[in-house]
Short mmCIF file of C-alpha atoms in Angstrom, two decimals:
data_model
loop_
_atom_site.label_atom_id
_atom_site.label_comp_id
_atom_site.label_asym_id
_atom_site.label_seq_id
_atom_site.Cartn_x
_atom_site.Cartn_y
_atom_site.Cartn_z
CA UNK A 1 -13.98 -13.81 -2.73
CA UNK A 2 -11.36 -11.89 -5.40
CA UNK A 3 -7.52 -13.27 -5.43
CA UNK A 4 -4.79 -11.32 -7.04
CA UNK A 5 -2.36 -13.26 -7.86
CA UNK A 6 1.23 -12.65 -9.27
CA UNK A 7 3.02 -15.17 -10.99
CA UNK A 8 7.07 -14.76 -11.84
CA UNK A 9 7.25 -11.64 -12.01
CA UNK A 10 10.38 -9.75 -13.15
CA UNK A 11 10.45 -6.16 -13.60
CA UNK A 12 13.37 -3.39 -14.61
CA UNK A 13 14.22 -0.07 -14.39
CA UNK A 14 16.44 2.81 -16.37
CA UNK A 15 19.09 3.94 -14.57
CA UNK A 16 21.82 6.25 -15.45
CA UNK A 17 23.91 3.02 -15.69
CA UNK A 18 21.48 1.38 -17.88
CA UNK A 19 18.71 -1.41 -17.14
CA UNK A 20 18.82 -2.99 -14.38
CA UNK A 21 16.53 -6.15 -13.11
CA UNK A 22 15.36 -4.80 -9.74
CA UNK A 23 12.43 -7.95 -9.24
CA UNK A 24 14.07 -11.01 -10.21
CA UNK A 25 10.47 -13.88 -10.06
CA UNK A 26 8.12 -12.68 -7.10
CA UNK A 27 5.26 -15.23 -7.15
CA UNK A 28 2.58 -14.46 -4.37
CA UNK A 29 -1.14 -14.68 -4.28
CA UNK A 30 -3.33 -12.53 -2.04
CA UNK A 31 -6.83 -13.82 -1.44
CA UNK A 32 -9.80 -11.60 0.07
CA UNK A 33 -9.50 -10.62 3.90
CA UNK A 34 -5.78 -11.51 4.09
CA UNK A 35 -3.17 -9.43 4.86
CA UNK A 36 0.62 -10.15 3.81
CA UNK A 37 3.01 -8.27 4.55
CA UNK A 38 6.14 -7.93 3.19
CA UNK A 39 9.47 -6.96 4.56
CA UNK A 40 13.26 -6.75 3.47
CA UNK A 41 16.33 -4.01 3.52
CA UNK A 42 16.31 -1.05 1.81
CA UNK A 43 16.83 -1.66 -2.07
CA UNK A 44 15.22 -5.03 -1.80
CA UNK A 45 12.40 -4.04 -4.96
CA UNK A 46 9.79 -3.95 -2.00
CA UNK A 47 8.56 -0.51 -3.54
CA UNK A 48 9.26 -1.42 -6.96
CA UNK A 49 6.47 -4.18 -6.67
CA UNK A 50 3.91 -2.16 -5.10
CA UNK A 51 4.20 0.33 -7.73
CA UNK A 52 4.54 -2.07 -10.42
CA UNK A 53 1.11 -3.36 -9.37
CA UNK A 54 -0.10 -0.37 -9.86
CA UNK A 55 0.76 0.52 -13.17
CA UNK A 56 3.75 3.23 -12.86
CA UNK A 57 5.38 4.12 -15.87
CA UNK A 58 8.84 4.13 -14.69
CA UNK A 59 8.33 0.32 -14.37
CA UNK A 60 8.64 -1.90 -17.04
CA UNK A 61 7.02 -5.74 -16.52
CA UNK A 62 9.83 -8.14 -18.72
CA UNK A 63 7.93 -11.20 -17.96
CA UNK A 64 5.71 -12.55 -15.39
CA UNK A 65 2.13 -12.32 -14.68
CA UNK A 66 -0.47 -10.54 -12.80
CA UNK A 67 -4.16 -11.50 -12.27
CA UNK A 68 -7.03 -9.96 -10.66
CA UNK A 69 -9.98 -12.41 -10.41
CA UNK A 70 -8.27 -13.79 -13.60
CA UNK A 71 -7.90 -10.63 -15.21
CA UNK A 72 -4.52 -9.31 -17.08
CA UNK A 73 -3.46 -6.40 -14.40
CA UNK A 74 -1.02 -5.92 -16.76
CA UNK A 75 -2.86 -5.06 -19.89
CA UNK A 76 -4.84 -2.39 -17.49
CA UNK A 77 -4.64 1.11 -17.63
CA UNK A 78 -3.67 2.86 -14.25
CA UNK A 79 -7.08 4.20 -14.08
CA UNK A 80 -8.29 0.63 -15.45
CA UNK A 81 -6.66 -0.60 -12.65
CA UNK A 82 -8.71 1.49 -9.85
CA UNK A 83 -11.88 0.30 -11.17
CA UNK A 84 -10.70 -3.34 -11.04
CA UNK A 85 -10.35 -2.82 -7.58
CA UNK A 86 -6.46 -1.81 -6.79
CA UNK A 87 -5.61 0.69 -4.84
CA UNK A 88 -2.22 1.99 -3.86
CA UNK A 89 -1.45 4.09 -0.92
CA UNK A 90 2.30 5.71 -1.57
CA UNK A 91 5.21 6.11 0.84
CA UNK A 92 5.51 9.76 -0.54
CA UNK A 93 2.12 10.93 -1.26
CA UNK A 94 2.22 14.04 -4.28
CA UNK A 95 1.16 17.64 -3.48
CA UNK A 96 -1.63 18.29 -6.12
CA UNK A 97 -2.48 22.30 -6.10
CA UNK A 98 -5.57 23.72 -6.65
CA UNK A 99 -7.55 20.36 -6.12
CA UNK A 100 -9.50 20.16 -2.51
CA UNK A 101 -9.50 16.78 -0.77
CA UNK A 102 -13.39 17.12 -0.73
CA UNK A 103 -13.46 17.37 -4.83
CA UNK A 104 -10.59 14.63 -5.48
CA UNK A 105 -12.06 12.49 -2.59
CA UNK A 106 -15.67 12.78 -4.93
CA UNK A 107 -14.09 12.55 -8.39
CA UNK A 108 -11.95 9.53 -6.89
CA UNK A 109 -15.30 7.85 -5.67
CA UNK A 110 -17.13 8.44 -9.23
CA UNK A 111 -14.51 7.69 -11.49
CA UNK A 112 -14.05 4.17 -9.73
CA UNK A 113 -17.59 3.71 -9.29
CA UNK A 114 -19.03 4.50 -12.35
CA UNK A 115 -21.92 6.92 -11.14
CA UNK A 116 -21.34 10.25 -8.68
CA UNK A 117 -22.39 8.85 -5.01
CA UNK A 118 -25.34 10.62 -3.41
CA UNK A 119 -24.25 14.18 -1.73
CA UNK A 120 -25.92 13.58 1.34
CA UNK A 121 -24.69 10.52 1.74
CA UNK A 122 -21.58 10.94 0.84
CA UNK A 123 -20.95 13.79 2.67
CA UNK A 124 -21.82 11.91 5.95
CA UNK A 125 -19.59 8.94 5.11
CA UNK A 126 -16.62 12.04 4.71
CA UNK A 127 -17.15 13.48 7.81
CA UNK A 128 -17.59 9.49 9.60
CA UNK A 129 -14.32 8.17 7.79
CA UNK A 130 -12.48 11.43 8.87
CA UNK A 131 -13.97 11.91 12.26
CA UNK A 132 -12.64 8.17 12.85
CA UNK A 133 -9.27 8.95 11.58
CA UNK A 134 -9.31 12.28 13.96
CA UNK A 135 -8.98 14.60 11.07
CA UNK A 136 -10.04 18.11 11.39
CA UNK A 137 -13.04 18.95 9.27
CA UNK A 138 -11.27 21.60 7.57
CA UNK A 139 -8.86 19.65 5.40
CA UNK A 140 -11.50 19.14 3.63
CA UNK A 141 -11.07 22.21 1.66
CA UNK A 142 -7.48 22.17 1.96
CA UNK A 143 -5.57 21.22 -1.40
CA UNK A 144 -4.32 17.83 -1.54
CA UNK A 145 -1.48 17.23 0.65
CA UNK A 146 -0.20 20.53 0.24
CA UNK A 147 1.18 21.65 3.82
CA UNK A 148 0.41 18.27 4.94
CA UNK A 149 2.79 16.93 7.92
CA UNK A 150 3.86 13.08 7.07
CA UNK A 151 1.28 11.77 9.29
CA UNK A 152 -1.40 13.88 7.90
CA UNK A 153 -0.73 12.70 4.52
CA UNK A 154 -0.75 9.05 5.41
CA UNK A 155 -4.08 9.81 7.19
CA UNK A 156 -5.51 11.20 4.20
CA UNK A 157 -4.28 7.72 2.46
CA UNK A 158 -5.85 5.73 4.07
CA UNK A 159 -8.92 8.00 4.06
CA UNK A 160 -9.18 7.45 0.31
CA UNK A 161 -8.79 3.48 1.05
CA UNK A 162 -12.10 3.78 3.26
CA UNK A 163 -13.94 5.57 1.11
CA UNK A 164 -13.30 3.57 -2.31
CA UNK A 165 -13.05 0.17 -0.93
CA UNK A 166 -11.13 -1.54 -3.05
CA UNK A 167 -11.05 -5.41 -3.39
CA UNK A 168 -6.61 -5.10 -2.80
CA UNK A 169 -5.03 -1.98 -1.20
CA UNK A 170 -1.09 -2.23 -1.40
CA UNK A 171 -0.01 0.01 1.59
CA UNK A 172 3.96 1.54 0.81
CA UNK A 173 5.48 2.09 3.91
CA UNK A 174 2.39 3.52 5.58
CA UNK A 175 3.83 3.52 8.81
CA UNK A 176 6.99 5.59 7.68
CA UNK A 177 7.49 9.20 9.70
CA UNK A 178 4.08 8.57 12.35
CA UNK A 179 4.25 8.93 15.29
CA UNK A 180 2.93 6.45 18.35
CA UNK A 181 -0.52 8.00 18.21
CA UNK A 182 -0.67 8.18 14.34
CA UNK A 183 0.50 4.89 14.01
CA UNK A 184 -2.30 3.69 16.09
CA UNK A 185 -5.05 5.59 14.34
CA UNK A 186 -3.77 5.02 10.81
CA UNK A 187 -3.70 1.13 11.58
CA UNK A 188 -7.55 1.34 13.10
CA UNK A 189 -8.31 2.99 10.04
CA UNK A 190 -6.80 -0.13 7.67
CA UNK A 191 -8.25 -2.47 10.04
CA UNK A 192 -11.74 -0.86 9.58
CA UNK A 193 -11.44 -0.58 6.12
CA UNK A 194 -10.69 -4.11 5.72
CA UNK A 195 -13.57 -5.30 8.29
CA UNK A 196 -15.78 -3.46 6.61
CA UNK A 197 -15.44 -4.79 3.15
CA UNK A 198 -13.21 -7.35 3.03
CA UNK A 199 -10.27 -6.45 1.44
CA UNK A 200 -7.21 -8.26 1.25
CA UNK A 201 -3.71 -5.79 2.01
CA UNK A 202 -0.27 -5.94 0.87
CA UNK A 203 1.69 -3.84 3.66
CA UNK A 204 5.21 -2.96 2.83
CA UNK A 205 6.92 -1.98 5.82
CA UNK A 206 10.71 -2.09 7.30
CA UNK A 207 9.47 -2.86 10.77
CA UNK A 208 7.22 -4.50 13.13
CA UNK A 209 6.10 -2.06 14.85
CA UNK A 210 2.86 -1.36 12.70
CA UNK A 211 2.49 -5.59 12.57
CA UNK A 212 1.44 -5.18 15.87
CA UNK A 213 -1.83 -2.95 15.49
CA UNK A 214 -2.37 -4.84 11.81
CA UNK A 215 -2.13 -8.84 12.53
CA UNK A 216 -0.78 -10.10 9.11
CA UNK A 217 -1.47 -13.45 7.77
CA UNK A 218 1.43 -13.93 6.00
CA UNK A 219 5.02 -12.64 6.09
CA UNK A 220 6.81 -12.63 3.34
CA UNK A 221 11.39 -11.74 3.26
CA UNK A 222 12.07 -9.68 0.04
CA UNK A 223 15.88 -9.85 -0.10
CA UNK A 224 17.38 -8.51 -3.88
CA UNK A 225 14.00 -8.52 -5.69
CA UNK A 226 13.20 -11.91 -4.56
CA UNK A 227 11.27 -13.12 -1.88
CA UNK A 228 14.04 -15.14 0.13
CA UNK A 229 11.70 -16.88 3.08
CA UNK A 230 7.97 -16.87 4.11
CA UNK A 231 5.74 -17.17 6.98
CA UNK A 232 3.40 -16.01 9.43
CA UNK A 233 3.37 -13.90 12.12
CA UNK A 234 6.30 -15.54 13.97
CA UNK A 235 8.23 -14.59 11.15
CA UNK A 236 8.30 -11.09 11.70
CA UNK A 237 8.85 -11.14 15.26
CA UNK A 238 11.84 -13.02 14.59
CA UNK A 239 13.11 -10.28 12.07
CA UNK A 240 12.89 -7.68 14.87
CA UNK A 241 15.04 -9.69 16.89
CA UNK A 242 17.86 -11.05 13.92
CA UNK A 243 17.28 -8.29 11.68
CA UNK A 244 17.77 -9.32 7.55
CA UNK A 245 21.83 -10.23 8.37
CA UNK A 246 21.21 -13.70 7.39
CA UNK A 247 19.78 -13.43 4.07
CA UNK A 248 22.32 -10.70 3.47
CA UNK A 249 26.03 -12.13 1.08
CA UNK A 250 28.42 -12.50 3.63
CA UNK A 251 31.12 -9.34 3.54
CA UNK A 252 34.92 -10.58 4.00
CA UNK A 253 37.25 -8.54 5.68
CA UNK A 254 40.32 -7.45 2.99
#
């Protein structure tokens, strides 16, 4: 059983008008095998936390906490991070030339585990993960992302979540730009995934739509960097139906 737990956490950003506080004191603690997901309108620091997690540079942690099995996320190293058992699966994943899935999907798998996994082996867990995700053998020597459609690349996402197993995968927006039949076989894949080792998720979504194929646990409102209400399931349901109006200032006519 791992927990990562955040505690208070405020982060900022540079902007062209100067800093400004986009997570204003997010506490929330994510044990093994649960899934939470969190919701809110656009601009609500939903992002901003899953990439603060991770460790992206752009981000800057002002005060507040986050523990991984009691360990300072914090004072990790992106790549520190990885091995700790984080992983993050982006909204917009990057192009990266020259590098074949096959040889980042290995690399990936040695630099979190320590030691290069068996070929054989490992080349039948490649071909399993991708035949289950109903990805054509040949991306495998395609370059990372490059020509990928949206749903391709999110496939490929969570292919990398199956084959690393991490202890805590924050998903950004997964569902963003798939279609009915991507949707589906994206969410198997997270659902597998978690079965299979246990992992707790942080899914980031605007909609419930993907909460339907991946039962959370928790729901939690993110409404101007905080989170403004929490619950389960129910919760989300009744977003779909009120939408975020009600945690939203009032507007007065002039």
């Amino acid at each position: 059983m791992s927990t990562l737990e955040i505690k208070d956490l405020h982060v900022t950003v540079e902007t062209e008008q100067g800093t400004k506080e986009i997570l204003r004191g997010v506490t929330l603690t994510i044990e093994s095998g649960q899934t939470h997901a969190i919701m809110g309108p656009n601009g609500s620091g939903k992002s901003t936390l899953a990439y603060s997690i991770a460790g992206h540079p752009k981000y800057t942690v002002t005060s507040g906490t986050v523990t991984l099995d009691g360990e300072d996320v914090l004072a990790m190293s992106v790549d520190e991070r990885a091995r700790a058992g984080v992983f993050l699966a982006m909204q917009y994943p990057v192009e990266v030339p020259g590098v074949t899935v096959s040889n980042f999907l290995r690399t990936a798998k040695t630099a979190v585990s320590g030691e290069a996994p068996k070929l054989r082996t490992w080349v039948k867990d490649v071909k399993e993960a991708m035949g289950n995700l109903r990805m054509d053998p040949v991306f495998a020597e395609r370059n990372v992302n490059e020509g990928f459609s949206g749903g391709e690349k999110k496939r490929h996402e969570i292919l990398q979540m199956e084959l690393l197993q991490p202890k805590f995968a924050v998903l950004d927006e997964t569902d963003s730009g798939l279609d009915v039949d991507a949707l589906r076989i994206v969410s198997e894949g997270v659902n597998r995934a978690k079965e299979t080792t246990g992992a707790g998720v942080l899914l980031i979504t605007h909609y419930t739509r993907i909460l339907r194929y991946i039962q959370p646990d928790f729901v939690h409102v993110f409404v101007d960097g905080r989170i403004a209400e929490q619950g389960g399931p129910e919760l989300a349901e009744r977003l779909e139906s009120e939408g975020y109006d009600r945690f939203l200032p009032a507007t007065t006519e002039a």
